[in-house]
């Protein structure tokens, strides 16, 4: 029987990894991720999860251990944040290039310096081009669900997946989370059957040298796997909905049917935006909300479908690519390029380093959006000028 | 997803299309062609180092080695290792001041290893089984050893070990040590059993010069205190100090060595100071746990338990850390010892860092 439990976002991830029956966990502590692996280490120590917990001296080694485990055919899991994720960078490429379906939770935390432990997406978005799938979750339930979904997709397309949750707003805030019946999870997510596994006595070179006559084909296959992941996601989401009654998509629209103006968000600020949109709808404003959930693979088709024909769109970024713009904004702009007639898109930078994003902020952005005529390269919301 | 076994062959596959490639860049061909050892600028070398116990011992007993042999389940080999340097381990068990234990690195960790007891217990196996060390090739030379002191008993023992025909003239062997008749008989019988002629009478060393190629005695004064030569080139002399029995045994050993060099026609050299010993700072104590010292050893179980406390400073006891930690699998395990494959060792030094006992050292590559 499934049951409800009040869990922090981090512990929801730990429960997700437990439900997914991960076999190897290797991690290095970093705030605000630590309580994910802390709880997992207890679960393993108590014998409630048949897994090996590998202590390491750095995140680079944590990912390396996961790579080894996954290459040997184990379901491997890790979690990290900010500087830890940055230290893994080399091995993120390795995991993806070796096509290992590792799942990692990254708790969004602003990069230092200046030192910060609060939420911001620059850490995960800096890993955009490593070949990892990225899923941004809004709630603790989603955090739990997406560990399971991530393995289901990753093991089919042979790409690693990162689920991303906001520091403190989710990681250390408690919500009721439904923990599913293990048998049903097992039915949804059968044991991992590796296509290529390292086996003692049958030596192979894993991640061997590839000369110019073959390297490009491996890269082509990775891109094809990412493209395939879009369809696999949709199929698995449907199955997930059938089995567990939660309907997730690559993106999630809210009050979008007749919306002239759309606010695009990702992560936990979506809940705030949802409340703001709800209130503004009651005031008769024709505004809708689009939540970006899957960042890689990028859901081109869904984004175009959802934003086509709108009067104006505001994209809210809790991140910045210095010298360019908010990253979701740029990605959505590039996705909308072929869409006619042109939809005016405005990019807002807000909430960096964990600064609160309030209902009032969202409403002000809406008012600003409606009035705005000229396209501006970058709009800062809430910066103390 | 169903497993699709790949057939691994030696042939080179020509890639004509995507379908010829798996998703995962795996290869059945080894990467051995890439000899990464050429990247190295330092090389790890397995080199036996001296231990402080060994350096502190006047007889230079190779303590780490006999304890290693004992704990590997080769107590007889361990006993013979002791006998190469210590002629009478049951006497040192009873009388030695055990400077080895004062110097023991383990003293700085919890308590020194009970080396004297271990040496006595292990040496006793040689007594019980009638074991002796290997003798050097015979020189065909006759040597007389004249005198009752323990130094002369030791001189006779080592002269015999160095390949000489030895006749020991002693009316009261081990005189002045306070040994029981049984103890004296036990030791003299060992010497006889090994092949040393023991004649229980006193002789004037000078009268033996014509009959023997060299004479060692405690009845004359030495000229050179380091080589134990006297004014007479055929006569060597050594006397006990009675401060430390091992040192008195050493005098006999050193005199025998000088005779050996003399009879081979070599230059008689003094002993060089021993190489620097591995210090406590060189021991990676993370790999050890505090254990109670066993003061008195009566059983093999106690001996092995106490032997396992030994850091084995500077002596490879096949712990396997280097093999486990080498990130390039460039260390293989041959006859229970690590062998570095320099074709692939990149010289990262991890094996050296993780060697708990400082046997592996890094030396710069030349050129």
XYZ file of C-alpha atoms in Angstrom:
752
model
C 0.000 0.000 0.000
C 1.159 3.484 -0.724
C 1.362 5.851 2.229
C 1.830 9.539 2.853
C 4.737 10.895 4.785
C 5.754 14.441 5.621
C 9.169 14.816 4.038
C 11.627 17.511 3.112
C 12.514 17.722 -0.569
C 15.832 16.107 0.183
C 14.294 13.198 2.051
C 11.757 12.803 -0.740
C 14.739 12.255 -3.039
C 16.183 9.702 -0.591
C 12.852 7.872 -0.599
C 12.797 8.080 -4.393
C 16.209 6.422 -4.613
C 15.037 3.775 -2.154
C 11.872 3.086 -4.127
C 13.988 2.890 -7.283
C 16.104 0.234 -5.538
C 19.424 1.888 -6.347
C 22.325 -0.509 -5.853
C 25.304 1.800 -5.450
C 25.313 5.227 -3.820
C 28.448 7.298 -3.760
C 28.438 10.873 -2.582
C 30.318 13.593 -0.823
C 28.476 15.901 1.560
C 27.692 19.479 0.577
C 25.019 21.834 1.858
C 22.159 21.829 0.953
C 22.337 18.336 -0.524
C 23.791 16.488 2.466
C 20.589 15.245 4.046
C 19.742 13.307 0.870
C 22.687 10.957 1.229
C 22.625 11.156 4.996
C 19.203 9.529 5.067
C 20.219 7.106 2.337
C 23.265 6.031 4.333
C 20.968 5.305 7.278
C 18.545 3.388 5.093
C 21.425 1.294 3.725
C 22.930 0.801 7.187
C 19.587 -0.395 8.527
C 19.433 -2.948 5.737
C 16.276 -1.470 4.246
C 17.947 -0.994 0.881
C 20.224 -3.595 -0.658
C 22.872 -1.147 -1.785
C 26.529 -0.353 -1.332
C 27.258 3.099 0.028
C 30.693 4.236 -1.126
C 32.321 7.013 0.870
C 34.650 9.154 -1.192
C 36.870 12.181 -0.720
C 35.361 14.434 -3.390
C 32.496 14.828 -5.817
C 34.827 13.979 -8.679
C 35.375 10.613 -7.031
C 31.678 10.268 -6.191
C 30.784 10.501 -9.858
C 33.734 8.263 -10.765
C 32.465 5.602 -8.369
C 28.990 5.871 -9.901
C 30.527 5.501 -13.350
C 32.354 2.350 -12.302
C 29.251 0.939 -10.673
C 27.037 1.756 -13.613
C 29.554 0.334 -16.073
C 29.428 -2.877 -14.042
C 25.665 -2.905 -14.480
C 24.505 -1.463 -11.173
C 21.839 1.185 -10.711
C 23.946 4.065 -9.380
C 22.895 7.233 -7.584
C 24.507 10.349 -6.237
C 23.534 13.840 -5.138
C 25.355 17.128 -4.996
C 25.116 20.929 -5.185
C 26.915 23.924 -6.681
C 30.716 23.644 -6.234
C 30.362 19.888 -5.877
C 28.609 19.625 -9.213
C 31.246 21.857 -10.765
C 33.966 19.569 -9.443
C 32.184 16.621 -11.103
C 32.185 18.365 -14.444
C 34.794 16.192 -16.139
C 33.104 13.014 -14.996
C 29.678 14.251 -16.107
C 30.990 14.192 -19.666
C 32.436 10.772 -18.984
C 29.165 9.348 -17.667
C 27.203 10.666 -20.625
C 29.824 9.740 -23.223
C 30.016 6.215 -21.824
C 26.203 6.148 -22.004
C 25.686 5.236 -18.374
C 22.162 5.716 -16.970
C 23.244 7.233 -13.661
C 20.713 9.404 -11.834
C 21.804 12.351 -9.728
C 19.923 14.861 -7.646
C 21.348 18.361 -7.788
C 20.078 20.754 -5.191
C 20.345 24.150 -6.884
C 22.709 26.380 -4.953
C 24.357 29.598 -6.076
C 27.986 29.336 -7.123
C 30.648 31.013 -5.007
C 32.135 33.532 -4.589
C 30.562 35.410 -2.961
C 29.782 32.424 -0.789
C 26.136 31.391 -0.804
C 24.185 28.314 0.067
C 20.852 29.488 -1.333
C 19.026 28.548 -4.475
C 20.012 29.539 -7.997
C 20.175 27.532 -11.208
C 23.606 28.485 -12.492
C 25.201 25.330 -11.096
C 23.010 22.881 -13.019
C 22.664 25.028 -16.129
C 26.448 25.295 -16.353
C 26.349 21.539 -17.018
C 23.942 21.984 -19.925
C 26.259 20.565 -22.584
C 27.544 17.500 -20.767
C 24.961 15.161 -22.287
C 22.892 14.772 -19.122
C 19.132 14.992 -19.123
C 17.884 17.663 -16.735
C 14.518 17.757 -14.983
C 13.506 20.745 -12.822
C 11.026 19.838 -10.102
C 8.565 22.094 -8.333
C 7.511 20.101 -5.281
C 8.705 17.386 -2.957
C 6.292 14.909 -4.543
C 7.836 15.676 -7.921
C 11.299 15.211 -6.422
C 10.289 11.723 -5.265
C 8.535 10.819 -8.509
C 11.276 12.080 -10.771
C 13.947 9.817 -9.266
C 11.839 6.869 -10.394
C 10.925 8.400 -13.746
C 14.536 9.451 -14.376
C 15.811 5.880 -14.060
C 13.030 4.565 -16.278
C 13.959 6.985 -19.054
C 17.730 6.950 -18.548
C 17.945 3.164 -18.749
C 16.064 3.133 -22.037
C 17.984 5.843 -23.822
C 21.318 5.151 -22.077
C 21.909 8.679 -20.910
C 22.412 9.945 -17.369
C 19.780 12.144 -15.770
C 19.874 14.956 -13.244
C 16.856 15.989 -11.272
C 17.158 19.500 -9.985
C 15.475 20.946 -6.920
C 15.738 24.322 -5.208
C 17.925 24.785 -2.148
C 15.919 25.160 1.073
C 12.688 26.176 -0.690
C 12.351 22.475 -1.494
C 15.364 20.754 -0.016
C 14.661 21.675 3.606
C 10.930 22.379 3.506
C 8.494 19.654 4.454
C 5.427 18.625 2.502
C 3.306 15.512 2.466
C 4.690 13.069 -0.091
C 2.996 9.905 -1.270
C 5.372 6.952 -1.168
C 4.219 4.278 -3.563
C 3.725 0.612 -3.003
C 7.082 -1.037 -3.718
C 5.570 -3.743 -5.895
C 4.016 -1.115 -8.127
C 7.280 0.809 -8.384
C 9.028 -2.456 -9.253
C 6.452 -3.060 -11.954
C 7.021 0.428 -13.374
C 10.780 0.252 -12.984
C 12.126 -3.272 -13.487
C 15.736 -4.103 -12.613
C 18.375 -2.513 -14.825
C 19.635 -4.846 -17.514
C 22.803 -3.318 -18.870
C 23.456 -3.711 -22.544
C 27.208 -3.556 -22.035
C 28.644 -4.382 -18.655
C 32.150 -4.812 -17.370
C 32.578 -8.426 -16.349
C 35.535 -10.043 -14.666
C 37.144 -12.514 -17.030
C 35.739 -10.810 -20.112
C 37.929 -7.764 -20.434
C 36.815 -4.892 -22.589
C 37.955 -1.321 -22.841
C 35.180 0.995 -21.691
C 35.284 4.460 -23.188
C 38.120 3.449 -25.459
C 39.918 5.618 -27.989
C 37.787 6.635 -30.926
C 39.549 8.062 -33.918
C 38.111 10.727 -36.239
C 36.518 7.987 -38.360
C 34.151 6.949 -35.538
C 33.964 9.683 -32.894
C 31.362 11.734 -34.702
C 29.043 8.742 -35.001
C 29.103 8.272 -31.246
C 28.120 11.907 -30.842
C 25.385 11.542 -33.433
C 24.044 8.610 -31.440
C 24.030 10.667 -28.258
C 21.988 13.391 -29.906
C 19.608 10.788 -31.323
C 19.243 9.332 -27.835
C 18.348 12.789 -26.489
C 15.772 13.206 -29.235
C 14.380 9.767 -28.511
C 14.216 10.692 -24.825
C 11.439 13.199 -25.619
C 9.169 10.400 -26.856
C 10.273 8.002 -24.141
C 9.488 10.657 -21.520
C 6.004 11.175 -22.854
C 5.325 7.454 -23.015
C 6.612 6.853 -19.503
C 4.757 9.856 -18.091
C 1.538 8.399 -19.450
C 2.293 5.032 -17.907
C 3.216 6.764 -14.656
C -0.092 8.609 -14.703
C -1.969 5.352 -15.261
C -0.181 3.588 -12.442
C 0.258 6.327 -9.862
C -2.266 8.981 -10.841
C 0.125 11.848 -11.364
C 0.078 13.518 -14.719
C 3.401 14.986 -15.675
C 4.444 16.358 -19.021
C 7.614 17.784 -20.479
C 6.098 21.177 -19.683
C 3.134 21.963 -17.465
C 0.572 24.606 -18.487
C -1.652 26.399 -15.967
C -4.637 28.543 -17.055
C -3.149 28.719 -20.483
C -6.214 28.002 -22.651
C -7.169 31.603 -23.427
C -4.148 33.390 -21.997
C -2.843 36.387 -23.930
C 0.081 36.788 -21.596
C 2.195 33.917 -20.388
C 4.706 33.689 -17.573
C 7.294 30.939 -17.971
C 8.977 29.558 -14.858
C 10.953 26.579 -13.638
C 11.560 25.016 -10.247
C 9.943 25.992 -6.986
C 9.110 29.588 -7.956
C 6.416 28.064 -10.146
C 4.228 27.569 -7.083
C 4.469 31.271 -6.271
C 3.718 32.161 -9.886
C 0.748 29.796 -9.853
C -0.720 31.596 -6.866
C -0.119 34.975 -8.549
C -1.682 33.829 -11.822
C -4.667 32.435 -9.944
C -5.217 35.782 -8.199
C -4.761 37.763 -11.405
C -7.264 35.521 -13.190
C -9.779 36.353 -10.474
C -9.101 39.977 -11.276
C -9.988 39.169 -14.888
C -6.497 39.314 -16.356
C -5.905 36.894 -19.212
C -2.642 35.481 -17.966
C -1.336 31.937 -17.932
C 1.640 30.019 -16.594
C 3.969 27.599 -18.301
C 6.257 25.478 -16.148
C 9.419 24.202 -17.815
C 10.164 20.763 -16.426
C 12.400 19.061 -18.923
C 15.325 21.237 -19.894
C 17.365 18.537 -21.619
C 16.186 17.154 -23.942
C 14.647 20.520 -24.773
C 10.906 20.179 -25.497
C 10.881 22.288 -28.708
C 7.547 21.018 -29.934
C 5.699 21.528 -26.669
C 7.136 25.003 -26.111
C 6.117 26.116 -29.625
C 2.658 24.644 -29.198
C 2.145 26.400 -25.898
C 3.506 29.832 -26.747
C 2.337 30.186 -30.337
C -0.116 33.061 -30.865
C 0.299 34.674 -27.436
C 0.456 38.440 -27.139
C 3.526 38.536 -24.915
C 5.597 36.064 -22.941
C 7.742 36.714 -19.874
C 10.470 34.140 -19.143
C 11.685 34.185 -15.534
C 15.262 33.112 -14.976
C 16.834 32.381 -11.616
C 20.166 32.178 -13.417
C 22.276 34.196 -15.809
C 24.734 33.484 -18.569
C 27.047 36.439 -18.066
C 27.417 38.529 -21.183
C 24.294 36.967 -22.625
C 20.984 36.512 -20.820
C 18.888 34.242 -18.692
C 19.388 30.730 -19.947
C 15.751 29.563 -20.136
C 14.949 32.813 -21.938
C 17.618 32.244 -24.571
C 16.616 28.610 -25.049
C 12.947 29.502 -25.459
C 13.791 32.363 -27.798
C 15.785 30.045 -30.008
C 12.989 27.465 -29.945
C 10.447 30.121 -31.013
C 12.553 31.382 -33.916
C 10.656 29.501 -36.656
C 7.218 30.360 -35.228
C 5.177 32.902 -37.188
C 3.849 35.371 -36.311
C 6.647 36.339 -33.956
C 5.754 36.127 -30.269
C 7.328 38.995 -28.254
C 9.493 37.420 -25.538
C 10.851 39.242 -22.516
C 13.489 37.839 -20.209
C 13.498 38.681 -16.493
C 16.408 37.893 -14.168
C 15.316 37.488 -10.551
C 15.829 35.593 -7.336
C 19.586 35.091 -7.734
C 21.438 33.715 -4.732
C 18.157 32.649 -3.113
C 16.507 36.074 -2.977
C 12.798 35.532 -2.367
C 10.469 35.579 -5.346
C 7.042 36.723 -4.098
C 3.511 36.804 -5.483
C 3.904 40.589 -5.591
C 7.032 40.219 -7.762
C 5.167 38.030 -10.258
C 2.263 40.449 -10.428
C 4.657 43.347 -11.025
C 6.339 41.409 -13.789
C 2.926 40.872 -15.386
C 2.138 44.621 -15.191
C 5.560 45.420 -16.627
C 5.068 42.880 -19.407
C 1.710 44.329 -20.464
C 3.083 47.894 -20.652
C 6.383 47.035 -22.299
C 6.798 47.988 -25.941
C 10.479 47.742 -26.877
C 12.295 44.405 -26.613
C 15.042 44.782 -24.079
C 18.016 42.502 -23.991
C 17.832 41.902 -20.286
C 15.382 42.970 -17.562
C 16.414 42.811 -13.912
C 13.683 42.339 -11.359
C 14.362 43.431 -7.811
C 17.988 44.448 -8.135
C 18.822 47.289 -5.716
C 20.088 49.876 -8.178
C 16.120 -3.895 -22.373
C 17.340 -7.295 -23.441
C 20.998 -8.103 -23.291
C 22.630 -8.205 -26.693
C 25.891 -10.028 -26.309
C 28.618 -8.675 -28.509
C 31.024 -11.063 -30.107
C 34.504 -9.888 -29.287
C 37.143 -10.727 -31.831
C 40.658 -9.653 -32.628
C 39.839 -8.331 -36.052
C 39.709 -4.629 -36.730
C 36.196 -3.613 -37.696
C 35.914 -1.067 -40.450
C 33.094 1.295 -39.643
C 30.973 1.913 -42.685
C 27.860 3.170 -40.916
C 26.346 3.901 -37.556
C 25.052 0.366 -37.374
C 28.580 -0.938 -37.041
C 28.952 0.874 -33.739
C 27.420 0.127 -30.344
C 25.940 3.050 -28.362
C 28.617 2.660 -25.785
C 32.210 3.183 -26.839
C 33.455 -0.236 -25.756
C 36.243 -2.069 -27.426
C 37.402 -5.652 -27.296
C 40.913 -4.523 -28.092
C 43.156 -3.837 -25.156
C 44.638 -0.429 -24.497
C 47.979 -2.102 -23.844
C 49.263 -0.598 -27.071
C 49.303 2.744 -25.288
C 52.434 2.508 -23.152
C 51.613 5.269 -20.705
C 54.800 4.592 -18.755
C 56.501 7.051 -21.097
C 54.661 9.862 -19.277
C 56.463 9.109 -16.029
C 59.044 11.428 -14.495
C 59.416 9.538 -11.219
C 59.294 5.802 -10.692
C 58.177 3.791 -7.670
C 60.773 1.252 -6.630
C 60.327 -1.569 -4.151
C 63.408 -1.186 -1.987
C 63.966 -2.833 1.371
C 64.711 -0.211 4.035
C 66.235 -0.716 7.442
C 64.023 -0.692 10.503
C 65.004 1.043 13.744
C 64.925 -2.290 15.639
C 67.378 -3.753 13.173
C 69.706 -0.756 13.372
C 69.563 -0.725 17.162
C 70.464 -4.427 17.400
C 74.236 -4.970 17.762
C 73.825 -8.202 15.781
C 71.655 -6.500 13.129
C 68.997 -9.207 13.309
C 66.572 -8.702 10.393
C 63.614 -8.448 12.740
C 61.006 -7.386 10.160
C 61.873 -10.357 7.987
C 61.681 -13.095 10.630
C 58.406 -11.674 11.962
C 57.054 -11.545 8.429
C 58.037 -15.181 7.818
C 56.509 -16.191 11.147
C 53.193 -14.476 10.454
C 53.097 -15.848 6.911
C 53.108 -19.342 8.453
C 56.788 -20.052 7.762
C 58.164 -20.213 11.331
C 61.106 -22.487 10.400
C 62.270 -20.038 7.765
C 61.839 -17.285 10.333
C 64.015 -19.221 12.784
C 66.756 -19.634 10.200
C 66.539 -15.917 9.411
C 67.259 -15.200 13.089
C 70.180 -17.643 13.132
C 71.876 -15.797 10.280
C 72.673 -13.016 12.753
C 71.938 -14.277 16.244
C 73.781 -17.480 17.207
C 71.993 -18.094 20.511
C 68.401 -16.779 20.488
C 67.495 -18.581 23.711
C 70.324 -16.776 25.489
C 69.298 -13.395 24.102
C 65.698 -14.179 25.112
C 66.968 -14.517 28.670
C 69.708 -11.909 28.833
C 69.487 -9.361 25.999
C 68.751 -5.711 26.806
C 66.507 -5.573 23.725
C 67.557 -2.194 22.333
C 65.360 -3.172 19.395
C 62.290 -2.631 21.558
C 63.538 0.745 22.750
C 63.920 1.807 19.100
C 60.690 0.146 17.867
C 58.493 2.625 15.898
C 55.406 0.984 17.360
C 56.426 2.460 20.732
C 55.277 5.836 19.426
C 51.900 4.349 18.437
C 50.900 2.137 21.396
C 53.663 -0.088 22.751
C 56.776 -1.642 21.224
C 56.523 -5.096 19.716
C 57.770 -7.878 22.031
C 60.731 -8.516 19.761
C 62.920 -10.295 22.276
C 60.140 -12.753 23.119
C 59.241 -13.257 19.464
C 62.874 -13.861 18.586
C 63.283 -16.329 21.418
C 60.036 -18.137 20.642
C 60.823 -18.374 16.940
C 64.501 -19.202 17.526
C 63.462 -22.046 19.805
C 61.951 -23.780 16.786
C 65.498 -24.077 15.422
C 66.632 -25.645 18.694
C 63.787 -28.150 18.680
C 64.162 -29.105 15.044
C 67.958 -28.898 14.825
C 67.964 -26.127 12.224
C 70.991 -24.080 11.271
C 71.620 -21.266 8.824
C 73.122 -21.882 5.431
C 76.930 -21.955 5.469
C 79.067 -19.978 3.064
C 81.090 -21.918 0.548
C 83.949 -23.761 2.265
C 87.303 -22.026 2.098
C 89.172 -25.199 2.996
C 90.770 -23.265 5.831
C 91.169 -24.307 9.453
C 90.457 -21.875 12.238
C 90.966 -22.323 15.970
C 88.820 -20.450 18.434
C 90.315 -20.293 21.886
C 88.499 -19.129 25.000
C 85.511 -19.718 27.260
C 83.630 -16.448 26.829
C 80.310 -16.031 25.028
C 82.211 -13.882 22.521
C 84.293 -16.914 21.569
C 81.197 -19.123 21.351
C 79.793 -16.610 18.909
C 83.096 -16.368 17.002
C 83.145 -20.159 16.571
C 79.550 -20.137 15.362
C 80.093 -17.398 12.758
C 83.507 -18.656 11.620
C 81.758 -21.957 10.886
C 78.881 -20.135 9.128
C 81.421 -18.261 6.990
C 82.702 -21.546 5.643
C 85.735 -22.296 7.806
C 86.599 -25.583 9.556
C 86.381 -24.602 13.192
C 87.901 -26.127 16.287
C 86.779 -24.556 19.560
C 89.085 -24.893 22.558
C 87.081 -24.153 25.715
C 87.359 -25.841 29.099
C 84.345 -23.978 30.581
C 82.142 -22.669 27.719
C 80.038 -19.552 28.527
C 82.049 -19.082 31.701
C 80.904 -16.160 33.820
C 77.384 -15.772 32.377
C 75.689 -17.603 35.212
C 74.101 -20.214 32.945
C 72.982 -23.564 34.306
C 74.845 -26.693 33.248
C 71.849 -27.681 31.133
C 71.864 -24.381 29.294
C 75.586 -24.631 28.569
C 75.209 -28.220 27.405
C 72.259 -27.261 25.195
C 74.250 -24.573 23.382
C 77.516 -26.554 23.115
C 75.626 -29.573 21.793
C 74.126 -27.349 19.081
C 77.589 -26.235 18.007
C 78.794 -29.836 17.947
C 75.765 -31.063 16.099
C 76.248 -28.439 13.412
C 79.833 -29.614 12.823
C 82.106 -27.521 15.024
C 84.838 -29.525 16.802
C 84.686 -28.708 20.498
C 87.700 -29.634 22.605
C 87.156 -28.988 26.274
C 90.627 -27.809 27.211
C 92.492 -24.553 27.397
C 95.203 -23.748 24.861
C 97.772 -21.063 24.358
C 96.713 -19.415 21.081
C 100.307 -18.961 19.967
C 100.869 -22.737 19.982
C 98.070 -23.228 17.436
C 99.453 -20.871 14.785
C 101.320 -23.573 12.888
C 98.433 -26.048 12.886
C 95.686 -23.527 11.913
C 95.325 -20.896 9.199
C 94.026 -18.360 11.751
C 93.213 -18.141 15.445
C 90.546 -16.182 17.295
C 90.941 -15.748 21.028
C 89.798 -13.799 24.055
C 93.175 -14.219 25.719
C 94.975 -11.478 23.828
C 94.573 -7.728 23.399
C 93.374 -6.227 20.162
C 95.318 -3.779 18.045
C 92.379 -2.569 15.921
C 89.141 -2.223 17.857
C 86.993 -2.212 14.716
C 88.425 -5.233 12.926
C 89.745 -7.172 15.963
C 93.170 -7.652 14.425
C 96.193 -8.136 16.727
C 99.852 -7.421 16.084
C 100.065 -10.961 14.750
C 98.225 -11.123 11.424
C 97.116 -14.729 12.009
C 95.632 -13.967 15.418
C 92.365 -12.099 16.002
C 91.133 -11.183 19.465
C 87.839 -10.182 21.036
C 86.615 -10.006 24.617
C 83.167 -9.534 26.119
C 82.299 -6.228 27.748
C 79.489 -7.777 29.799
C 77.226 -4.787 29.252
C 74.983 -6.239 26.595
C 75.100 -9.869 25.591
C 74.163 -9.106 21.995
C 77.110 -6.743 21.748
C 79.407 -9.426 23.137
C 78.082 -11.893 20.568
C 78.648 -9.193 17.948
C 82.350 -8.930 18.844
C 82.726 -12.641 18.100
C 80.779 -12.283 14.883
C 82.879 -9.328 13.734
C 86.156 -11.122 14.575
C 84.975 -14.133 12.546
C 84.181 -11.842 9.634
C 87.645 -10.300 9.759
C 89.175 -13.784 9.687
C 86.969 -14.621 6.743
C 88.152 -11.539 4.842
C 91.786 -12.316 5.793
C 91.599 -15.916 4.604
C 89.988 -14.900 1.332
C 92.901 -12.517 0.806
C 90.611 -9.509 0.915
C 91.161 -6.196 2.631
C 89.880 -6.333 6.203
C 87.276 -3.608 6.384
C 85.406 -2.134 9.321
C 81.609 -2.309 9.396
C 79.902 0.601 7.633
C 77.194 2.378 9.633
C 73.755 1.000 8.733
C 71.517 2.940 6.306
C 69.044 5.328 7.871
C 66.056 3.486 9.344
C 62.406 4.105 8.496
C 61.084 6.554 11.069
C 57.687 6.643 12.718
C 56.747 9.560 10.439
C 57.226 7.282 7.431
C 54.619 4.828 8.738
C 51.078 5.324 7.437
C 49.354 4.615 10.720
C 45.875 4.803 9.149
C 46.365 1.159 8.263
C 46.879 0.033 11.856
C 44.779 -0.199 14.959
C 45.948 -0.143 18.544
C 46.484 -3.668 19.903
C 47.574 -4.796 23.348
C 51.187 -5.906 23.538
C 51.741 -9.541 24.496
C 54.658 -9.469 26.918
C 55.285 -13.198 27.191
C 54.886 -15.502 24.244
C 54.239 -19.167 24.862
C 52.091 -20.286 21.930
C 52.117 -19.909 18.177
C 48.785 -18.034 18.409
C 50.351 -15.487 20.738
C 53.412 -15.241 18.494
C 51.317 -14.548 15.400
C 49.118 -12.057 17.225
C 52.148 -10.184 18.490
C 53.910 -10.533 15.124
C 50.908 -8.939 13.449
C 51.468 -5.853 15.583
C 54.795 -5.282 13.805
C 54.692 -2.312 11.386
C 57.216 -4.241 9.293
C 59.070 -0.973 8.816
C 60.818 -0.929 5.463
C 60.028 -4.566 4.709
C 57.369 -5.687 2.239
C 55.022 -8.107 3.959
C 52.744 -8.360 0.920
C 49.934 -6.287 2.429
C 48.743 -5.523 -1.120
C 47.958 -1.834 -0.683
C 50.007 -0.797 -3.721
C 48.258 -3.423 -5.832
C 44.846 -2.287 -4.649
C 45.447 1.435 -4.988
C 47.310 1.564 -8.322
C 44.823 3.444 -10.517
C 46.399 2.088 -13.699
C 46.559 -1.575 -12.769
C 50.280 -1.243 -13.405
C 51.176 -3.331 -10.369
C 50.799 -7.052 -10.699
C 51.067 -9.670 -8.015
C 53.787 -12.242 -8.667
C 54.723 -14.939 -6.121
C 52.919 -12.924 -3.427
C 54.871 -9.739 -4.148
C 54.079 -6.580 -6.101
C 55.794 -6.073 -9.430
C 55.565 -2.658 -11.090
C 55.070 -2.717 -14.839
C 57.033 0.315 -15.958
C 55.523 0.155 -19.437
C 52.307 1.500 -17.903
C 53.197 3.065 -14.530
C 52.709 6.822 -14.894
C 54.601 7.578 -11.690
C 51.606 9.051 -9.871
C 53.083 7.960 -6.551
C 49.845 6.701 -5.016
C 51.408 3.308 -4.258
C 54.246 5.067 -2.463
C 51.843 7.165 -0.412
C 49.702 4.187 0.491
C 52.578 1.840 1.347
C 52.145 1.703 5.132
C 55.754 0.768 5.755
C 57.836 2.872 3.371
C 59.128 -0.011 1.276
C 58.114 1.699 -1.951
C 60.063 4.822 -2.703
C 59.922 7.309 -5.582
C 63.085 7.928 -7.521
C 63.424 10.486 -10.323
C 63.703 9.220 -13.881
C 66.892 10.230 -15.580
C 67.032 11.979 -18.928
